[in-house]
Amino acid sequence: MAKLTKRQKAIAAAIEANKVYTLEEAVAVLAGLPAAKFKESLDVAVNLGVDPRKSDQVVRGATTLPAGTGKTVRVAVFAQGAAAEAAKAEGADIVGFDDLAESIQQGNLDFDVVIAAPDAMRVVGKLGTILGPRGLMPNPKVGTVTPDVAGAVKNAKAGQARYRVDKAGIIHAAIGQVDFSAEAVRQNVETLIADLKKLKPATSKGVYIKKITLSSTMGPGLTIDVNNVSN
């Protein structure tokens, strides 16, 4: 059996098996763990009472986080005319149309989010094999195909969590960094949970928010008291 590293021992000593934490307790524990060599993200996993095998129970969306994500987001926008100018005014990093599509086909992918005006989808649609596998394909369900490209740029720059329920019925989202205050984490998590409740499928029965887990990139997953968050 492999020996535990010094960091692993410190993590094991800091957590209590089977404990259910408040958000504040979990943030304090994760922030107090031995630091990694990079700034770690805080991630939340939410187990939902849905059956993702059924098309009408696939939960997907985007939440604008009030405290942001702590990361700089580079945004590319497919738009022309007034919409393109509005996107630039909101701070879009790259704005174009056919020229942007050509640049992407040449391998230039220096952005984190792609937003498209509806009339641009005839161009963007041809980039599915490039953008799709990277999770960058614009989609109206998460607000990245929209006539209001400027508003979408503003939201993306402010910090958004984008998510889609996985095969196990779990939503995964980055909601901050380990140096965030407990108050900032609470704002972000509660906003996410509120949006997930709005997205509850009509055919979902029983308990909807079943479990919430908070973790850092290199840290353990801590179970959060659902009632401490979602009430």
mmCIF file of the C-alpha atoms, coordinates in Angstrom:
data_MODEL
# 
_entry.id   MODEL 
# 
loop_
_atom_site.group_PDB 
_atom_site.id 
_atom_site.type_symbol 
_atom_site.label_atom_id 
_atom_site.label_alt_id 
_atom_site.label_comp_id 
_atom_site.label_asym_id 
_atom_site.label_entity_id 
_atom_site.label_seq_id 
_atom_site.pdbx_PDB_ins_code 
_atom_site.Cartn_x 
_atom_site.Cartn_y 
_atom_site.Cartn_z 
_atom_site.occupancy 
_atom_site.B_iso_or_equiv 
_atom_site.pdbx_formal_charge 
_atom_site.auth_seq_id 
_atom_site.auth_comp_id 
_atom_site.auth_asym_id 
_atom_site.auth_atom_id 
_atom_site.pdbx_PDB_model_num 
ATOM 1   C CA . MET A 1 1   ? 0.000   0.000  0.000   1.00 0.00 ? 1   MET A CA 1 
ATOM 2   C CA . ALA A 1 2   ? 1.426   3.391  -0.992  1.00 0.00 ? 2   ALA A CA 1 
ATOM 3   C CA . LYS A 1 3   ? 2.388   5.728  1.814   1.00 0.00 ? 3   LYS A CA 1 
ATOM 4   C CA . LEU A 1 4   ? 0.434   8.933  2.245   1.00 0.00 ? 4   LEU A CA 1 
ATOM 5   C CA . THR A 1 5   ? 2.274   12.119 1.375   1.00 0.00 ? 5   THR A CA 1 
ATOM 6   C CA . LYS A 1 6   ? 2.658   14.881 3.931   1.00 0.00 ? 6   LYS A CA 1 
ATOM 7   C CA . ARG A 1 7   ? -0.103  16.834 2.170   1.00 0.00 ? 7   ARG A CA 1 
ATOM 8   C CA . GLN A 1 8   ? -2.442  13.840 2.110   1.00 0.00 ? 8   GLN A CA 1 
ATOM 9   C CA . LYS A 1 9   ? -1.901  13.294 5.833   1.00 0.00 ? 9   LYS A CA 1 
ATOM 10  C CA . ALA A 1 10  ? -2.692  16.951 6.534   1.00 0.00 ? 10  ALA A CA 1 
ATOM 11  C CA . ILE A 1 11  ? -5.896  16.695 4.495   1.00 0.00 ? 11  ILE A CA 1 
ATOM 12  C CA . ALA A 1 12  ? -6.945  13.503 6.270   1.00 0.00 ? 12  ALA A CA 1 
ATOM 13  C CA . ALA A 1 13  ? -6.374  15.165 9.649   1.00 0.00 ? 13  ALA A CA 1 
ATOM 14  C CA . ALA A 1 14  ? -8.413  18.241 8.692   1.00 0.00 ? 14  ALA A CA 1 
ATOM 15  C CA . ILE A 1 15  ? -11.635 16.503 7.707   1.00 0.00 ? 15  ILE A CA 1 
ATOM 16  C CA . GLU A 1 16  ? -14.146 14.476 9.675   1.00 0.00 ? 16  GLU A CA 1 
ATOM 17  C CA . ALA A 1 17  ? -15.497 11.311 8.102   1.00 0.00 ? 17  ALA A CA 1 
ATOM 18  C CA . ASN A 1 18  ? -19.226 11.405 7.349   1.00 0.00 ? 18  ASN A CA 1 
ATOM 19  C CA . LYS A 1 19  ? -19.578 14.977 8.629   1.00 0.00 ? 19  LYS A CA 1 
ATOM 20  C CA . VAL A 1 20  ? -22.135 17.252 6.993   1.00 0.00 ? 20  VAL A CA 1 
ATOM 21  C CA . TYR A 1 21  ? -20.777 20.813 6.882   1.00 0.00 ? 21  TYR A CA 1 
ATOM 22  C CA . THR A 1 22  ? -22.271 24.267 6.684   1.00 0.00 ? 22  THR A CA 1 
ATOM 23  C CA . LEU A 1 23  ? -20.924 26.265 3.754   1.00 0.00 ? 23  LEU A CA 1 
ATOM 24  C CA . GLU A 1 24  ? -18.872 28.429 6.100   1.00 0.00 ? 24  GLU A CA 1 
ATOM 25  C CA . GLU A 1 25  ? -17.291 25.391 7.767   1.00 0.00 ? 25  GLU A CA 1 
ATOM 26  C CA . ALA A 1 26  ? -16.448 23.800 4.421   1.00 0.00 ? 26  ALA A CA 1 
ATOM 27  C CA . VAL A 1 27  ? -14.885 26.988 3.043   1.00 0.00 ? 27  VAL A CA 1 
ATOM 28  C CA . ALA A 1 28  ? -12.746 27.329 6.181   1.00 0.00 ? 28  ALA A CA 1 
ATOM 29  C CA . VAL A 1 29  ? -11.558 23.711 5.974   1.00 0.00 ? 29  VAL A CA 1 
ATOM 30  C CA . LEU A 1 30  ? -10.672 23.888 2.272   1.00 0.00 ? 30  LEU A CA 1 
ATOM 31  C CA . ALA A 1 31  ? -8.923  27.255 2.664   1.00 0.00 ? 31  ALA A CA 1 
ATOM 32  C CA . GLY A 1 32  ? -6.882  25.863 5.565   1.00 0.00 ? 32  GLY A CA 1 
ATOM 33  C CA . LEU A 1 33  ? -5.488  22.867 3.687   1.00 0.00 ? 33  LEU A CA 1 
ATOM 34  C CA . PRO A 1 34  ? -1.841  22.884 2.539   1.00 0.00 ? 34  PRO A CA 1 
ATOM 35  C CA . ALA A 1 35  ? -1.618  25.105 -0.521  1.00 0.00 ? 35  ALA A CA 1 
ATOM 36  C CA . ALA A 1 36  ? -1.082  23.656 -3.970  1.00 0.00 ? 36  ALA A CA 1 
ATOM 37  C CA . LYS A 1 37  ? 1.468   25.213 -6.328  1.00 0.00 ? 37  LYS A CA 1 
ATOM 38  C CA . PHE A 1 38  ? -1.310  27.093 -8.111  1.00 0.00 ? 38  PHE A CA 1 
ATOM 39  C CA . LYS A 1 39  ? -4.455  28.944 -7.097  1.00 0.00 ? 39  LYS A CA 1 
ATOM 40  C CA . GLU A 1 40  ? -7.120  26.291 -6.682  1.00 0.00 ? 40  GLU A CA 1 
ATOM 41  C CA . SER A 1 41  ? -10.713 26.616 -7.803  1.00 0.00 ? 41  SER A CA 1 
ATOM 42  C CA . LEU A 1 42  ? -13.711 25.888 -5.631  1.00 0.00 ? 42  LEU A CA 1 
ATOM 43  C CA . ASP A 1 43  ? -16.110 23.504 -7.300  1.00 0.00 ? 43  ASP A CA 1 
ATOM 44  C CA . VAL A 1 44  ? -19.610 22.431 -6.381  1.00 0.00 ? 44  VAL A CA 1 
ATOM 45  C CA . ALA A 1 45  ? -21.341 19.191 -7.315  1.00 0.00 ? 45  ALA A CA 1 
ATOM 46  C CA . VAL A 1 46  ? -25.123 19.024 -6.971  1.00 0.00 ? 46  VAL A CA 1 
ATOM 47  C CA . ASN A 1 47  ? -26.894 15.662 -7.124  1.00 0.00 ? 47  ASN A CA 1 
ATOM 48  C CA . LEU A 1 48  ? -30.301 16.189 -8.700  1.00 0.00 ? 48  LEU A CA 1 
ATOM 49  C CA . GLY A 1 49  ? -33.418 14.049 -8.528  1.00 0.00 ? 49  GLY A CA 1 
ATOM 50  C CA . VAL A 1 50  ? -33.626 13.619 -12.294 1.00 0.00 ? 50  VAL A CA 1 
ATOM 51  C CA . ASP A 1 51  ? -33.192 10.810 -14.792 1.00 0.00 ? 51  ASP A CA 1 
ATOM 52  C CA . PRO A 1 52  ? -30.814 12.237 -17.422 1.00 0.00 ? 52  PRO A CA 1 
ATOM 53  C CA . ARG A 1 53  ? -31.622 9.312  -19.724 1.00 0.00 ? 53  ARG A CA 1 
ATOM 54  C CA . LYS A 1 54  ? -34.946 11.045 -20.347 1.00 0.00 ? 54  LYS A CA 1 
ATOM 55  C CA . SER A 1 55  ? -34.661 14.021 -22.694 1.00 0.00 ? 55  SER A CA 1 
ATOM 56  C CA . ASP A 1 56  ? -37.191 16.039 -20.712 1.00 0.00 ? 56  ASP A CA 1 
ATOM 57  C CA . GLN A 1 57  ? -35.087 15.729 -17.550 1.00 0.00 ? 57  GLN A CA 1 
ATOM 58  C CA . VAL A 1 58  ? -31.773 17.028 -18.900 1.00 0.00 ? 58  VAL A CA 1 
ATOM 59  C CA . VAL A 1 59  ? -30.933 20.084 -16.798 1.00 0.00 ? 59  VAL A CA 1 
ATOM 60  C CA . ARG A 1 60  ? -28.693 22.576 -18.571 1.00 0.00 ? 60  ARG A CA 1 
ATOM 61  C CA . GLY A 1 61  ? -28.062 26.257 -18.073 1.00 0.00 ? 61  GLY A CA 1 
ATOM 62  C CA . ALA A 1 62  ? -25.794 29.110 -17.047 1.00 0.00 ? 62  ALA A CA 1 
ATOM 63  C CA . THR A 1 63  ? -25.742 31.099 -13.836 1.00 0.00 ? 63  THR A CA 1 
ATOM 64  C CA . THR A 1 64  ? -24.194 34.545 -13.516 1.00 0.00 ? 64  THR A CA 1 
ATOM 65  C CA . LEU A 1 65  ? -22.368 34.433 -10.192 1.00 0.00 ? 65  LEU A CA 1 
ATOM 66  C CA . PRO A 1 66  ? -22.732 37.594 -8.068  1.00 0.00 ? 66  PRO A CA 1 
ATOM 67  C CA . ALA A 1 67  ? -19.207 37.265 -6.671  1.00 0.00 ? 67  ALA A CA 1 
ATOM 68  C CA . GLY A 1 68  ? -17.691 36.164 -9.985  1.00 0.00 ? 68  GLY A CA 1 
ATOM 69  C CA . THR A 1 69  ? -15.351 33.221 -10.496 1.00 0.00 ? 69  THR A CA 1 
ATOM 70  C CA . GLY A 1 70  ? -12.055 34.913 -9.720  1.00 0.00 ? 70  GLY A CA 1 
ATOM 71  C CA . LYS A 1 71  ? -10.826 34.185 -13.224 1.00 0.00 ? 71  LYS A CA 1 
ATOM 72  C CA . THR A 1 72  ? -10.267 36.380 -16.272 1.00 0.00 ? 72  THR A CA 1 
ATOM 73  C CA . VAL A 1 73  ? -12.554 35.197 -19.064 1.00 0.00 ? 73  VAL A CA 1 
ATOM 74  C CA . ARG A 1 74  ? -11.665 35.733 -22.719 1.00 0.00 ? 74  ARG A CA 1 
ATOM 75  C CA . VAL A 1 75  ? -14.750 36.069 -24.908 1.00 0.00 ? 75  VAL A CA 1 
ATOM 76  C CA . ALA A 1 76  ? -15.060 35.593 -28.676 1.00 0.00 ? 76  ALA A CA 1 
ATOM 77  C CA . VAL A 1 77  ? -18.171 36.919 -30.411 1.00 0.00 ? 77  VAL A CA 1 
ATOM 78  C CA . PHE A 1 78  ? -19.656 36.144 -33.813 1.00 0.00 ? 78  PHE A CA 1 
ATOM 79  C CA . ALA A 1 79  ? -21.604 39.239 -34.811 1.00 0.00 ? 79  ALA A CA 1 
ATOM 80  C CA . GLN A 1 80  ? -21.638 42.036 -37.358 1.00 0.00 ? 80  GLN A CA 1 
ATOM 81  C CA . GLY A 1 81  ? -22.796 45.626 -37.599 1.00 0.00 ? 81  GLY A CA 1 
ATOM 82  C CA . ALA A 1 82  ? -24.274 47.261 -34.506 1.00 0.00 ? 82  ALA A CA 1 
ATOM 83  C CA . ALA A 1 83  ? -24.230 43.998 -32.556 1.00 0.00 ? 83  ALA A CA 1 
ATOM 84  C CA . ALA A 1 84  ? -20.488 43.655 -33.130 1.00 0.00 ? 84  ALA A CA 1 
ATOM 85  C CA . GLU A 1 85  ? -19.856 47.219 -31.967 1.00 0.00 ? 85  GLU A CA 1 
ATOM 86  C CA . ALA A 1 86  ? -21.982 46.654 -28.856 1.00 0.00 ? 86  ALA A CA 1 
ATOM 87  C CA . ALA A 1 87  ? -20.019 43.486 -28.046 1.00 0.00 ? 87  ALA A CA 1 
ATOM 88  C CA . LYS A 1 88  ? -16.737 45.389 -28.346 1.00 0.00 ? 88  LYS A CA 1 
ATOM 89  C CA . ALA A 1 89  ? -18.083 48.108 -26.058 1.00 0.00 ? 89  ALA A CA 1 
ATOM 90  C CA . GLU A 1 90  ? -18.806 45.476 -23.387 1.00 0.00 ? 90  GLU A CA 1 
ATOM 91  C CA . GLY A 1 91  ? -15.225 44.233 -23.552 1.00 0.00 ? 91  GLY A CA 1 
ATOM 92  C CA . ALA A 1 92  ? -15.356 41.271 -25.944 1.00 0.00 ? 92  ALA A CA 1 
ATOM 93  C CA . ASP A 1 93  ? -11.786 40.155 -26.653 1.00 0.00 ? 93  ASP A CA 1 
ATOM 94  C CA . ILE A 1 94  ? -12.370 38.951 -30.217 1.00 0.00 ? 94  ILE A CA 1 
ATOM 95  C CA . VAL A 1 95  ? -15.210 39.998 -32.514 1.00 0.00 ? 95  VAL A CA 1 
ATOM 96  C CA . GLY A 1 96  ? -15.688 38.828 -36.068 1.00 0.00 ? 96  GLY A CA 1 
ATOM 97  C CA . PHE A 1 97  ? -17.756 36.821 -38.508 1.00 0.00 ? 97  PHE A CA 1 
ATOM 98  C CA . ASP A 1 98  ? -16.366 34.858 -41.461 1.00 0.00 ? 98  ASP A CA 1 
ATOM 99  C CA . ASP A 1 99  ? -12.879 36.071 -40.565 1.00 0.00 ? 99  ASP A CA 1 
ATOM 100 C CA . LEU A 1 100 ? -13.237 34.728 -37.015 1.00 0.00 ? 100 LEU A CA 1 
ATOM 101 C CA . ALA A 1 101 ? -14.449 31.367 -38.345 1.00 0.00 ? 101 ALA A CA 1 
ATOM 102 C CA . GLU A 1 102 ? -11.413 31.171 -40.614 1.00 0.00 ? 102 GLU A CA 1 
ATOM 103 C CA . SER A 1 103 ? -9.103  32.016 -37.712 1.00 0.00 ? 103 SER A CA 1 
ATOM 104 C CA . ILE A 1 104 ? -10.635 29.239 -35.597 1.00 0.00 ? 104 ILE A CA 1 
ATOM 105 C CA . GLN A 1 105 ? -10.273 26.749 -38.449 1.00 0.00 ? 105 GLN A CA 1 
ATOM 106 C CA . GLN A 1 106 ? -6.578  27.641 -38.500 1.00 0.00 ? 106 GLN A CA 1 
ATOM 107 C CA . GLY A 1 107 ? -6.297  26.613 -34.847 1.00 0.00 ? 107 GLY A CA 1 
ATOM 108 C CA . ASN A 1 108 ? -6.588  29.946 -33.062 1.00 0.00 ? 108 ASN A CA 1 
ATOM 109 C CA . LEU A 1 109 ? -8.594  29.163 -29.923 1.00 0.00 ? 109 LEU A CA 1 
ATOM 110 C CA . ASP A 1 110 ? -7.393  31.760 -27.441 1.00 0.00 ? 110 ASP A CA 1 
ATOM 111 C CA . PHE A 1 111 ? -10.738 32.251 -25.704 1.00 0.00 ? 111 PHE A CA 1 
ATOM 112 C CA . ASP A 1 112 ? -12.875 30.669 -22.986 1.00 0.00 ? 112 ASP A CA 1 
ATOM 113 C CA . VAL A 1 113 ? -16.403 31.483 -24.182 1.00 0.00 ? 113 VAL A CA 1 
ATOM 114 C CA . VAL A 1 114 ? -17.959 31.828 -27.638 1.00 0.00 ? 114 VAL A CA 1 
ATOM 115 C CA . ILE A 1 115 ? -21.087 33.944 -28.135 1.00 0.00 ? 115 ILE A CA 1 
ATOM 116 C CA . ALA A 1 116 ? -23.018 34.211 -31.386 1.00 0.00 ? 116 ALA A CA 1 
ATOM 117 C CA . ALA A 1 117 ? -25.814 36.349 -32.761 1.00 0.00 ? 117 ALA A CA 1 
ATOM 118 C CA . PRO A 1 118 ? -28.568 34.173 -34.300 1.00 0.00 ? 118 PRO A CA 1 
ATOM 119 C CA . ASP A 1 119 ? -27.643 35.235 -37.845 1.00 0.00 ? 119 ASP A CA 1 
ATOM 120 C CA . ALA A 1 120 ? -24.093 33.999 -37.250 1.00 0.00 ? 120 ALA A CA 1 
ATOM 121 C CA . MET A 1 121 ? -25.068 30.382 -36.639 1.00 0.00 ? 121 MET A CA 1 
ATOM 122 C CA . ARG A 1 122 ? -24.832 29.574 -40.345 1.00 0.00 ? 122 ARG A CA 1 
ATOM 123 C CA . VAL A 1 123 ? -21.121 30.317 -39.952 1.00 0.00 ? 123 VAL A CA 1 
ATOM 124 C CA . VAL A 1 124 ? -20.646 28.928 -36.443 1.00 0.00 ? 124 VAL A CA 1 
ATOM 125 C CA . GLY A 1 125 ? -22.466 25.696 -37.304 1.00 0.00 ? 125 GLY A CA 1 
ATOM 126 C CA . LYS A 1 126 ? -19.578 24.700 -39.571 1.00 0.00 ? 126 LYS A CA 1 
ATOM 127 C CA . LEU A 1 127 ? -17.220 24.846 -36.572 1.00 0.00 ? 127 LEU A CA 1 
ATOM 128 C CA . GLY A 1 128 ? -19.024 22.175 -34.561 1.00 0.00 ? 128 GLY A CA 1 
ATOM 129 C CA . THR A 1 129 ? -16.235 19.609 -34.819 1.00 0.00 ? 129 THR A CA 1 
ATOM 130 C CA . ILE A 1 130 ? -13.762 22.161 -33.436 1.00 0.00 ? 130 ILE A CA 1 
ATOM 131 C CA . LEU A 1 131 ? -15.824 23.974 -30.813 1.00 0.00 ? 131 LEU A CA 1 
ATOM 132 C CA . GLY A 1 132 ? -18.087 21.112 -29.721 1.00 0.00 ? 132 GLY A CA 1 
ATOM 133 C CA . PRO A 1 133 ? -15.477 18.789 -28.166 1.00 0.00 ? 133 PRO A CA 1 
ATOM 134 C CA . ARG A 1 134 ? -14.031 21.755 -26.250 1.00 0.00 ? 134 ARG A CA 1 
ATOM 135 C CA . GLY A 1 135 ? -17.384 22.748 -24.786 1.00 0.00 ? 135 GLY A CA 1 
ATOM 136 C CA . LEU A 1 136 ? -17.285 26.049 -26.681 1.00 0.00 ? 136 LEU A CA 1 
ATOM 137 C CA . MET A 1 137 ? -20.180 25.635 -29.110 1.00 0.00 ? 137 MET A CA 1 
ATOM 138 C CA . PRO A 1 138 ? -22.717 28.453 -28.608 1.00 0.00 ? 138 PRO A CA 1 
ATOM 139 C CA . ASN A 1 139 ? -26.120 27.282 -27.402 1.00 0.00 ? 139 ASN A CA 1 
ATOM 140 C CA . PRO A 1 140 ? -29.323 29.240 -26.758 1.00 0.00 ? 140 PRO A CA 1 
ATOM 141 C CA . LYS A 1 141 ? -30.006 27.146 -23.636 1.00 0.00 ? 141 LYS A CA 1 
ATOM 142 C CA . VAL A 1 142 ? -27.015 28.705 -21.883 1.00 0.00 ? 142 VAL A CA 1 
ATOM 143 C CA . GLY A 1 143 ? -27.488 32.162 -23.379 1.00 0.00 ? 143 GLY A CA 1 
ATOM 144 C CA . THR A 1 144 ? -24.579 32.077 -25.806 1.00 0.00 ? 144 THR A CA 1 
ATOM 145 C CA . VAL A 1 145 ? -26.770 32.275 -28.919 1.00 0.00 ? 145 VAL A CA 1 
ATOM 146 C CA . THR A 1 146 ? -28.694 35.494 -28.465 1.00 0.00 ? 146 THR A CA 1 
ATOM 147 C CA . PRO A 1 147 ? -29.657 38.749 -30.216 1.00 0.00 ? 147 PRO A CA 1 
ATOM 148 C CA . ASP A 1 148 ? -28.294 40.531 -27.128 1.00 0.00 ? 148 ASP A CA 1 
ATOM 149 C CA . VAL A 1 149 ? -24.638 39.658 -27.623 1.00 0.00 ? 149 VAL A CA 1 
ATOM 150 C CA . ALA A 1 150 ? -23.559 42.659 -25.540 1.00 0.00 ? 150 ALA A CA 1 
ATOM 151 C CA . GLY A 1 151 ? -25.548 41.390 -22.558 1.00 0.00 ? 151 GLY A CA 1 
ATOM 152 C CA . ALA A 1 152 ? -24.079 37.919 -22.997 1.00 0.00 ? 152 ALA A CA 1 
ATOM 153 C CA . VAL A 1 153 ? -20.558 39.372 -23.065 1.00 0.00 ? 153 VAL A CA 1 
ATOM 154 C CA . LYS A 1 154 ? -21.281 41.314 -19.881 1.00 0.00 ? 154 LYS A CA 1 
ATOM 155 C CA . ASN A 1 155 ? -22.502 38.169 -18.113 1.00 0.00 ? 155 ASN A CA 1 
ATOM 156 C CA . ALA A 1 156 ? -19.557 36.091 -19.298 1.00 0.00 ? 156 ALA A CA 1 
ATOM 157 C CA . LYS A 1 157 ? -17.063 38.718 -18.170 1.00 0.00 ? 157 LYS A CA 1 
ATOM 158 C CA . ALA A 1 158 ? -18.790 39.020 -14.783 1.00 0.00 ? 158 ALA A CA 1 
ATOM 159 C CA . GLY A 1 159 ? -18.315 35.298 -14.216 1.00 0.00 ? 159 GLY A CA 1 
ATOM 160 C CA . GLN A 1 160 ? -20.709 32.521 -15.111 1.00 0.00 ? 160 GLN A CA 1 
ATOM 161 C CA . ALA A 1 161 ? -21.094 28.888 -14.202 1.00 0.00 ? 161 ALA A CA 1 
ATOM 162 C CA . ARG A 1 162 ? -22.218 26.801 -17.177 1.00 0.00 ? 162 ARG A CA 1 
ATOM 163 C CA . TYR A 1 163 ? -23.444 23.298 -16.546 1.00 0.00 ? 163 TYR A CA 1 
ATOM 164 C CA . ARG A 1 164 ? -25.204 20.246 -17.895 1.00 0.00 ? 164 ARG A CA 1 
ATOM 165 C CA . VAL A 1 165 ? -26.348 17.300 -15.819 1.00 0.00 ? 165 VAL A CA 1 
ATOM 166 C CA . ASP A 1 166 ? -24.122 14.254 -16.329 1.00 0.00 ? 166 ASP A CA 1 
ATOM 167 C CA . LYS A 1 167 ? -25.130 10.599 -16.679 1.00 0.00 ? 167 LYS A CA 1 
ATOM 168 C CA . ALA A 1 168 ? -25.169 10.202 -12.895 1.00 0.00 ? 168 ALA A CA 1 
ATOM 169 C CA . GLY A 1 169 ? -27.613 13.088 -12.451 1.00 0.00 ? 169 GLY A CA 1 
ATOM 170 C CA . ILE A 1 170 ? -24.959 15.478 -11.122 1.00 0.00 ? 170 ILE A CA 1 
ATOM 171 C CA . ILE A 1 171 ? -24.283 19.113 -11.990 1.00 0.00 ? 171 ILE A CA 1 
ATOM 172 C CA . HIS A 1 172 ? -20.656 20.276 -11.725 1.00 0.00 ? 172 HIS A CA 1 
ATOM 173 C CA . ALA A 1 173 ? -19.734 23.961 -11.615 1.00 0.00 ? 173 ALA A CA 1 
ATOM 174 C CA . ALA A 1 174 ? -16.763 26.137 -10.661 1.00 0.00 ? 174 ALA A CA 1 
ATOM 175 C CA . ILE A 1 175 ? -18.047 28.754 -8.215  1.00 0.00 ? 175 ILE A CA 1 
ATOM 176 C CA . GLY A 1 176 ? -14.917 30.583 -7.060  1.00 0.00 ? 176 GLY A CA 1 
ATOM 177 C CA . GLN A 1 177 ? -11.418 30.116 -5.724  1.00 0.00 ? 177 GLN A CA 1 
ATOM 178 C CA . VAL A 1 178 ? -10.036 28.924 -2.397  1.00 0.00 ? 178 VAL A CA 1 
ATOM 179 C CA . ASP A 1 179 ? -9.231  32.473 -1.288  1.00 0.00 ? 179 ASP A CA 1 
ATOM 180 C CA . PHE A 1 180 ? -12.868 33.588 -1.677  1.00 0.00 ? 180 PHE A CA 1 
ATOM 181 C CA . SER A 1 181 ? -14.611 34.703 1.491   1.00 0.00 ? 181 SER A CA 1 
ATOM 182 C CA . ALA A 1 182 ? -17.326 32.471 2.917   1.00 0.00 ? 182 ALA A CA 1 
ATOM 183 C CA . GLU A 1 183 ? -19.837 35.209 2.109   1.00 0.00 ? 183 GLU A CA 1 
ATOM 184 C CA . ALA A 1 184 ? -18.795 35.272 -1.565  1.00 0.00 ? 184 ALA A CA 1 
ATOM 185 C CA . VAL A 1 185 ? -19.022 31.483 -1.804  1.00 0.00 ? 185 VAL A CA 1 
ATOM 186 C CA . ARG A 1 186 ? -22.469 31.509 -0.188  1.00 0.00 ? 186 ARG A CA 1 
ATOM 187 C CA . GLN A 1 187 ? -23.712 34.159 -2.641  1.00 0.00 ? 187 GLN A CA 1 
ATOM 188 C CA . ASN A 1 188 ? -22.508 32.112 -5.589  1.00 0.00 ? 188 ASN A CA 1 
ATOM 189 C CA . VAL A 1 189 ? -23.762 28.741 -4.371  1.00 0.00 ? 189 VAL A CA 1 
ATOM 190 C CA . GLU A 1 190 ? -27.187 30.040 -3.346  1.00 0.00 ? 190 GLU A CA 1 
ATOM 191 C CA . THR A 1 191 ? -27.593 31.793 -6.701  1.00 0.00 ? 191 THR A CA 1 
ATOM 192 C CA . LEU A 1 192 ? -26.687 28.559 -8.494  1.00 0.00 ? 192 LEU A CA 1 
ATOM 193 C CA . ILE A 1 193 ? -29.128 26.508 -6.414  1.00 0.00 ? 193 ILE A CA 1 
ATOM 194 C CA . ALA A 1 194 ? -31.901 29.060 -7.026  1.00 0.00 ? 194 ALA A CA 1 
ATOM 195 C CA . ASP A 1 195 ? -31.333 28.802 -10.788 1.00 0.00 ? 195 ASP A CA 1 
ATOM 196 C CA . LEU A 1 196 ? -31.275 24.999 -10.651 1.00 0.00 ? 196 LEU A CA 1 
ATOM 197 C CA . LYS A 1 197 ? -34.643 25.044 -8.895  1.00 0.00 ? 197 LYS A CA 1 
ATOM 198 C CA . LYS A 1 198 ? -36.054 27.207 -11.685 1.00 0.00 ? 198 LYS A CA 1 
ATOM 199 C CA . LEU A 1 199 ? -34.830 24.588 -14.161 1.00 0.00 ? 199 LEU A CA 1 
ATOM 200 C CA . LYS A 1 200 ? -36.486 21.671 -12.348 1.00 0.00 ? 200 LYS A CA 1 
ATOM 201 C CA . PRO A 1 201 ? -38.168 19.461 -14.966 1.00 0.00 ? 201 PRO A CA 1 
ATOM 202 C CA . ALA A 1 202 ? -41.921 19.108 -14.569 1.00 0.00 ? 202 ALA A CA 1 
ATOM 203 C CA . THR A 1 203 ? -41.514 15.323 -14.724 1.00 0.00 ? 203 THR A CA 1 
ATOM 204 C CA . SER A 1 204 ? -38.973 15.207 -11.879 1.00 0.00 ? 204 SER A CA 1 
ATOM 205 C CA . LYS A 1 205 ? -40.537 13.607 -8.814  1.00 0.00 ? 205 LYS A CA 1 
ATOM 206 C CA . GLY A 1 206 ? -39.449 13.432 -5.188  1.00 0.00 ? 206 GLY A CA 1 
ATOM 207 C CA . VAL A 1 207 ? -36.448 15.260 -3.730  1.00 0.00 ? 207 VAL A CA 1 
ATOM 208 C CA . TYR A 1 208 ? -34.837 17.483 -6.369  1.00 0.00 ? 208 TYR A CA 1 
ATOM 209 C CA . ILE A 1 209 ? -31.722 18.881 -4.632  1.00 0.00 ? 209 ILE A CA 1 
ATOM 210 C CA . LYS A 1 210 ? -30.452 15.617 -3.145  1.00 0.00 ? 210 LYS A CA 1 
ATOM 211 C CA . LYS A 1 211 ? -26.857 16.404 -2.204  1.00 0.00 ? 211 LYS A CA 1 
ATOM 212 C CA . ILE A 1 212 ? -24.353 19.269 -2.421  1.00 0.00 ? 212 ILE A CA 1 
ATOM 213 C CA . THR A 1 213 ? -20.595 18.741 -2.299  1.00 0.00 ? 213 THR A CA 1 
ATOM 214 C CA . LEU A 1 214 ? -17.936 21.467 -2.166  1.00 0.00 ? 214 LEU A CA 1 
ATOM 215 C CA . SER A 1 215 ? -14.326 20.768 -3.095  1.00 0.00 ? 215 SER A CA 1 
ATOM 216 C CA . SER A 1 216 ? -11.123 22.503 -4.100  1.00 0.00 ? 216 SER A CA 1 
ATOM 217 C CA . THR A 1 217 ? -9.088  21.433 -7.130  1.00 0.00 ? 217 THR A CA 1 
ATOM 218 C CA . MET A 1 218 ? -6.668  19.317 -5.094  1.00 0.00 ? 218 MET A CA 1 
ATOM 219 C CA . GLY A 1 219 ? -8.789  18.890 -1.985  1.00 0.00 ? 219 GLY A CA 1 
ATOM 220 C CA . PRO A 1 220 ? -11.476 16.503 -0.759  1.00 0.00 ? 220 PRO A CA 1 
ATOM 221 C CA . GLY A 1 221 ? -15.194 16.791 -1.411  1.00 0.00 ? 221 GLY A CA 1 
ATOM 222 C CA . LEU A 1 222 ? -17.092 17.982 1.659   1.00 0.00 ? 222 LEU A CA 1 
ATOM 223 C CA . THR A 1 223 ? -20.808 17.256 1.971   1.00 0.00 ? 223 THR A CA 1 
ATOM 224 C CA . ILE A 1 224 ? -22.832 20.428 2.565   1.00 0.00 ? 224 ILE A CA 1 
ATOM 225 C CA . ASP A 1 225 ? -26.063 20.572 4.550   1.00 0.00 ? 225 ASP A CA 1 
ATOM 226 C CA . VAL A 1 226 ? -28.667 21.132 1.822   1.00 0.00 ? 226 VAL A CA 1 
ATOM 227 C CA . ASN A 1 227 ? -30.940 22.952 4.268   1.00 0.00 ? 227 ASN A CA 1 
ATOM 228 C CA . ASN A 1 228 ? -28.085 25.335 5.082   1.00 0.00 ? 228 ASN A CA 1 
ATOM 229 C CA . VAL A 1 229 ? -27.973 26.427 1.447   1.00 0.00 ? 229 VAL A CA 1 
ATOM 230 C CA . SER A 1 230 ? -31.284 26.073 -0.296  1.00 0.00 ? 230 SER A CA 1 
ATOM 231 C CA . ASN A 1 231 ? -33.745 27.489 2.233   1.00 0.00 ? 231 ASN A CA 1 
# 
